Structures are given as structure tokens and as C-alpha cells.
Coordinates of C-alpha atoms in Angstrom, one line a residue:
Chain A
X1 CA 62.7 112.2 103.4
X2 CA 65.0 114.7 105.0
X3 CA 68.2 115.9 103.9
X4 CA 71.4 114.8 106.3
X5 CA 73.8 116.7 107.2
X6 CA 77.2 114.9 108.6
X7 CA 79.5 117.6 110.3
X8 CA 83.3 116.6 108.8
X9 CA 86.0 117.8 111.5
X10 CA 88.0 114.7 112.1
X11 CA 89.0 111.9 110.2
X12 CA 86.4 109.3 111.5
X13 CA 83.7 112.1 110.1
X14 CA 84.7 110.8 106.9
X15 CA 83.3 107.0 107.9
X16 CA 80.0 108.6 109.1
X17 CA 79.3 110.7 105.9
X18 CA 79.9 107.7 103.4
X19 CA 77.7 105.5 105.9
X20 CA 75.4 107.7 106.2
X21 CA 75.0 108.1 102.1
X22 CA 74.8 104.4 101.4
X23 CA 72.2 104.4 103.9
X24 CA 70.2 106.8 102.5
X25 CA 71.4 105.8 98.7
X26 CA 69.9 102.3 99.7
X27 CA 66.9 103.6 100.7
X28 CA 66.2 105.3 97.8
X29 CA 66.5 102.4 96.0
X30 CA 69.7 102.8 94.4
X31 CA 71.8 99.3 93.4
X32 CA 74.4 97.9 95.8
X33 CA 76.8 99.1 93.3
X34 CA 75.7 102.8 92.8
X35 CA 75.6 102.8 96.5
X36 CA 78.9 101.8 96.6
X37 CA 79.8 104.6 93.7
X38 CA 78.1 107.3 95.8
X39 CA 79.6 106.3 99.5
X40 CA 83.2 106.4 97.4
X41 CA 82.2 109.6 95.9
X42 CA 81.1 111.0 99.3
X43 CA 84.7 109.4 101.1
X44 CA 86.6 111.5 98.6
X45 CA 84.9 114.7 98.8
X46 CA 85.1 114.5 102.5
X47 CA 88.3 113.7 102.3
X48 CA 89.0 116.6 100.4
X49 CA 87.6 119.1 103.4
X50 CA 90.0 118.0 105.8
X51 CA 92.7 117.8 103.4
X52 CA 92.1 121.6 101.9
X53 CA 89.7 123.0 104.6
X54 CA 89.9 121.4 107.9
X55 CA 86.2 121.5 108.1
X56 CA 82.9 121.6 106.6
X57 CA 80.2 119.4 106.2
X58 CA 78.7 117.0 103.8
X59 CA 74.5 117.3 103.0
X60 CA 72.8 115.0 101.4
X61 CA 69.2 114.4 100.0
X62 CA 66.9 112.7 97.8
X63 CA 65.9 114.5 94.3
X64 CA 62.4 113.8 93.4
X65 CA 61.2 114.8 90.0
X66 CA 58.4 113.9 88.0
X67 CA 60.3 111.0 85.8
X68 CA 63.2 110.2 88.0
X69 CA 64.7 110.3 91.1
X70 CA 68.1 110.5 92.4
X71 CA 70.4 111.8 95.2
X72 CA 72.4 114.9 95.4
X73 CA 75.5 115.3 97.6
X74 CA 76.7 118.8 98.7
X75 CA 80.0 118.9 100.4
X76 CA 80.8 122.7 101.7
X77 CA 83.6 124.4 103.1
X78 CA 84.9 128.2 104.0
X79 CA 88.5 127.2 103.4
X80 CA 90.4 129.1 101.5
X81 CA 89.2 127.8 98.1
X82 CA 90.9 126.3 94.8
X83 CA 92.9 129.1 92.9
X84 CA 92.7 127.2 89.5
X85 CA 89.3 124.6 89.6
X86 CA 90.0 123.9 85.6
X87 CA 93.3 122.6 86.8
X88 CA 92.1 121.0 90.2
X89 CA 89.8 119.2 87.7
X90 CA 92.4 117.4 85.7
X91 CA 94.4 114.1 86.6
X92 CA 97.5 114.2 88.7
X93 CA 97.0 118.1 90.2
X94 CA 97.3 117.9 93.8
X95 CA 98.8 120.6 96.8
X96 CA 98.4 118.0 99.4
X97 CA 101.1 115.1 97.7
X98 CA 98.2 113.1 97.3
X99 CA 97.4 111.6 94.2
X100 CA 95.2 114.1 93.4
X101 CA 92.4 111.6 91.8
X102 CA 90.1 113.6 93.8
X103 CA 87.7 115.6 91.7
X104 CA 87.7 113.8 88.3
X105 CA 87.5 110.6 90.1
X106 CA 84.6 111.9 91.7
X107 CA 82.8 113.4 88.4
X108 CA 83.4 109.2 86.9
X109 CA 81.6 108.0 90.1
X110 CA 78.4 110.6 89.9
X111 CA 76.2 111.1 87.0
X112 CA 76.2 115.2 87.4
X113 CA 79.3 117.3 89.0
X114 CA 79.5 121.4 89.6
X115 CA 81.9 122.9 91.5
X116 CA 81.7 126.8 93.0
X117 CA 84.9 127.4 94.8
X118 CA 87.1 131.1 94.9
X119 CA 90.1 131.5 96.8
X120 CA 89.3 133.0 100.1
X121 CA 85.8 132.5 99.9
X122 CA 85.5 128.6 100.1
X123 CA 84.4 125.5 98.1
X124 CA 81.0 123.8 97.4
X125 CA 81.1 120.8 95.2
X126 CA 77.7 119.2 94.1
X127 CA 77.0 115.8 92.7
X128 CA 74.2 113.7 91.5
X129 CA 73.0 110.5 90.9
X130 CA 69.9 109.6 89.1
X131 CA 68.4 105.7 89.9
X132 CA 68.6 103.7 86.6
Chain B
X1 CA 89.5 100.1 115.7
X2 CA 92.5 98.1 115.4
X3 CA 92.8 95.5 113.0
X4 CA 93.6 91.6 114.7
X5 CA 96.7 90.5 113.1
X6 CA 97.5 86.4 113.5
X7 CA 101.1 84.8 113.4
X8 CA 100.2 81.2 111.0
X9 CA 104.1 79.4 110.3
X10 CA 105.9 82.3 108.1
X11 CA 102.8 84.4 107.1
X12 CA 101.2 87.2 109.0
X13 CA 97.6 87.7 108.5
X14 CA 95.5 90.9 108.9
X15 CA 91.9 90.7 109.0
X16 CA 90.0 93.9 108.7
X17 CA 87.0 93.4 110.9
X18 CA 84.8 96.9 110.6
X19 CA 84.8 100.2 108.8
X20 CA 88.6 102.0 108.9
X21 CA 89.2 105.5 109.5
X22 CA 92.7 107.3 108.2
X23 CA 94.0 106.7 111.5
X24 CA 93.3 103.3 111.5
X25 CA 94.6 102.1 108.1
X26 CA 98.1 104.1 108.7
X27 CA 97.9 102.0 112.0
X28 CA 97.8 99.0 110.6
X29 CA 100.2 99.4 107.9
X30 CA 102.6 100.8 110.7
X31 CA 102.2 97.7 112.8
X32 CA 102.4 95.0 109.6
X33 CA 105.6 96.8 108.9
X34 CA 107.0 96.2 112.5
X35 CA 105.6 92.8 112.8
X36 CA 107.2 91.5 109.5
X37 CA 110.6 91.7 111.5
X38 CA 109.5 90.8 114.7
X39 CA 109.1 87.7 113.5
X40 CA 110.8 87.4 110.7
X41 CA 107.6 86.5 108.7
X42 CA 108.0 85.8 104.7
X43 CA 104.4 86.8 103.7
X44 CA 101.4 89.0 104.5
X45 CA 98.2 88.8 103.7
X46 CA 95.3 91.6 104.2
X47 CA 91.8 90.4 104.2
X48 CA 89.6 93.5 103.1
X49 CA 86.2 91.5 102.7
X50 CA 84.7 93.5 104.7
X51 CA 85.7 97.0 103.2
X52 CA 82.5 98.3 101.5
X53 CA 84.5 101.4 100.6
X54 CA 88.3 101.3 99.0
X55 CA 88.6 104.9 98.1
X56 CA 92.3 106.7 96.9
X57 CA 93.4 107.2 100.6
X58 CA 92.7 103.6 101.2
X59 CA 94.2 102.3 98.5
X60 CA 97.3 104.7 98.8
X61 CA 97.4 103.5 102.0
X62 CA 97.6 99.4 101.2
X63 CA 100.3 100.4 98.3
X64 CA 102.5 102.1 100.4
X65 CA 101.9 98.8 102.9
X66 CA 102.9 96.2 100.3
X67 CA 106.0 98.2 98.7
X68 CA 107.1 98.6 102.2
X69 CA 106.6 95.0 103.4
X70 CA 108.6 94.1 99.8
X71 CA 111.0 96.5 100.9
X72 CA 111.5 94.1 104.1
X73 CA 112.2 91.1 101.9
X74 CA 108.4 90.0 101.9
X75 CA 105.5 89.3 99.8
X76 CA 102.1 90.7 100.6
X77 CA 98.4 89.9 99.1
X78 CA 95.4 91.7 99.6
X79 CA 92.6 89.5 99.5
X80 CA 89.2 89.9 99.2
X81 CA 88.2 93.0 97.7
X82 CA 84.2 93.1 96.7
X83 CA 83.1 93.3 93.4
X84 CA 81.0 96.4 93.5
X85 CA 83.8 98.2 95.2
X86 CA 86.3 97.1 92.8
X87 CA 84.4 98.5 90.1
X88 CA 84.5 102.2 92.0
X89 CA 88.2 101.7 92.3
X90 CA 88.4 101.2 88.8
X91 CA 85.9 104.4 88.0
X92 CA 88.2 106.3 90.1
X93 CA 91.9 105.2 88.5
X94 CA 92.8 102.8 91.6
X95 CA 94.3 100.0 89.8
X96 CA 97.0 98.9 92.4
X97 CA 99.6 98.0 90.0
X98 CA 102.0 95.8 91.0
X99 CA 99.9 94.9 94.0
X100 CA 99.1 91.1 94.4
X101 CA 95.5 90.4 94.9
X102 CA 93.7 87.1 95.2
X103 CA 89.9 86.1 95.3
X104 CA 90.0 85.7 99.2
X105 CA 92.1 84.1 102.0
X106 CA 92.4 80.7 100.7
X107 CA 94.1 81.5 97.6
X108 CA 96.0 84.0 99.5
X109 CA 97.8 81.4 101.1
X110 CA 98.3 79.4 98.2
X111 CA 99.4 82.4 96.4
X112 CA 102.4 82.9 98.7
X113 CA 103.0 79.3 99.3
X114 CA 103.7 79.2 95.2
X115 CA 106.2 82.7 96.5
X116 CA 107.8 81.0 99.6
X117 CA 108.3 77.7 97.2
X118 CA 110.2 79.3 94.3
X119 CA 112.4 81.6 97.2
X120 CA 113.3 78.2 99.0
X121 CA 115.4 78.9 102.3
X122 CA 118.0 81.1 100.6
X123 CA 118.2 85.3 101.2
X124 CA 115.4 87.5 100.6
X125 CA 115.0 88.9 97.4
X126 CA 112.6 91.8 98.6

């Protein structure tokens, strides 16, 4: 299987992506539950792109290894970055007046979260999920 | 995609028929706001069966909806939410407090019927 790349530009782009990863999740074999873990996580990190960035895009694919399989979420942006990710990472920090759940909401939904953002230079955020 | 919203006696009721963008959900709470007073309704409820997805924006956005509609002297349930995605809710800190919820649109009625009874006819207590 491919990997799928959802464009996030607009609002609606936010539907598509977490649509488009339950489908996929599904298909990989995943429970109606961890689907429904992974399209929230992927709502939220898309969510976060228009908040921070305006745009980017979300790509997902399936991980095939030799005793387990899974699927791995990348959302990217060139916005201008997080200044302080150790701080973005705890409860309640937010720039936008949103709650600010975002990113450690997102690291309880996945099994595996890393995040690569600078300021000026953009964010990359990547999660997995491994099929129990 | 706007959301259908039906006039029954006193109580508005909004089903959620597809998939909602941002847009969508700030429309509705927008127009169940404005409808509350146009016809002086005493309860709303929001059917969200169909929601495979309540994420923070989402459920933000049906906080702010309720505490508003309160705010307008009426009582608001949200009805209907799917096991699977309550348990994300719950993984992600999204516990609605001080939201009413109900298992779906029957007991949504009944729970603002039990509302509407203690209330009686006097002035709102929103």
C-alpha cells in the first residue's frame, strides 16, 4: 500500500485527512476504536497546521515490520515553528486561546510521538500506531 | 453542510446528519443560539450519533453551544455520542463538564422533560 498525502489549506481539509486515515487505519486492520484514536489524532494535528501554519499537509502510511505492523502519520508544515516544544508539550500551553490539548492529547491517542519543529524553519510531528 | 434543526412543543432539536467541518459546527451553534429566542424554546437537544470524530475543537465548540443556550434561560443535551469516540475524548482530556449528555434522543427528551417539570411555567433560571 501507498502512502496518502491529504493537502491541509482550509478547514474542510481537516475532514478529508481524518477520513482518509480511518480509511486507511481500517484497512490495515486496526479496531473500530484505534481507528477512531488515529482519525482524532490526525483531526488535531491538522488542526494544529491551520491554527500555527496556515498550511501543510498530513502523510500517511502503513509500517510493515517483520513482527508487527502499524500506521505512521506525518503532519508537516514550514510555518514559523514552536519556540519552546518542551512547553508546547505540556497541558494548558496554547498561543492560539485554544485549549491547548493539542500535542499531549495527541501523544495519549498514538502509541509513538516525535516532534522536529524550530522557529522559522517549520514543524514535523510523527506518530505511530502499532495493531494489537 | 448545514445541520436540520426541528421545532417539537418547547424543544429545539439538532440532528447532525454528516461529517462537520469548523465552519459548520460554529454554524450551527450560531443558528441554535438565535433559534432559542426565535421561538422562545426551553430546551435543546444535539444529536451527534453520527459524529465518528469529537476532537477538542468539536467539543469546544458544543461547550461554548450549551453555556450559551444556558445563558438564554435554556437547557441543552447532547445525545448520542459513540462509545469508541468517547473513549478518544477521554484519552484526550475532553470531559464536557457540566455538559448534560444522554444515551440518545429518547432519553434526551425525557431528560429535559424531568428540566421543564421542576421549572414549571415560572421565569427562567438560565
Amino acid at each position: 500500500m501507498d502512502e496518502t498525502r491529504v493537502p491541509i489549506l482550509v478547514d474542510i481539509d481537516i475532514v478529508a485527512a481524518r477520513q482518509n486515515g480511518r480509511a486507511l487505519a481500517a484497512q490495515l486492520g486496526f479496531s473500530q476504536t484505534d481507528s477512531t484514536l488515529i482519525a482524532t489524532a490526525i483531526s488535531e494535528l491538522a488542526r494544529n497546521i491551520i491554527l500555527y501554519a496556515k498550511q501543510g499537509e498530513i502523510i500517511m502510511k502503513p509500517l510493515n515490520h517483520s513482527e508487527r505492523c502499524g500506521i505512521v502519520v506525518v503532519a508537516h508544515d514550514d510555518g514559523p515553528g514552536i519556540l519552546d516544544v518542551a512547553r508546547a508539550m505540556q497541558m494548558g500551553y496554547s498561543t492560539s486561546g485554544s485549549l491547548g490539548l493539542g500535542l499531549p492529547g495527541v501523544n495519549r491517542l498514538m502509541d509513538e510521538f516525535a516532534i522536529d519543529s524550530r522557529p522559522g524553519s517549520g514543524t514535523t510531528v510523527t506518530v505511530k500506531k502499532w495493531r494489537r | 453542510m448545514q445541520v436540520p434543526i426541528l421545532k417539537q412543543g418547547p424543544y429545539l432539536i439538532a440532528s447532525i446528519q454528516s461529517a462537520l467541518s469548523d465552519a459548520d459546527l460554529m454554524q450551527l451553534r450560531d443558528a441554535l443560539v438565535r433559534k432559542v429566542s426565535t421561538f422562545r424554546s426551553r430546551g435543546v437537544i444535539v444529536d451527534v450519533t453520527v459524529l465518528d470524530v469529537m476532537d477538542s475543537f468539536a467539543s469546544r465548540t458544543l461547550n461554548d453551544l450549551v453555556h450559551m443556550i444556558r445563558l438564554r434561560g435554556a437547557d441543552t443535551v447532547i445525545v448520542g455520542i459513540q462509545p469508541e469516540v468517547a473513549f478518544a475524548m477521554v484519552q484526550l482530556g475532553l470531559t464536557m463538564e457540566g455538559v448534560a449528555t444522554a444515551l440518545d434522543l429518547e432519553e434526551g427528551l425525557e431528560f429535559l422533560d424531568q428540566k421543564l417539570k421542576h421549572k414549571g411555567t415560572g421565569p427562567r433560571d438560565g
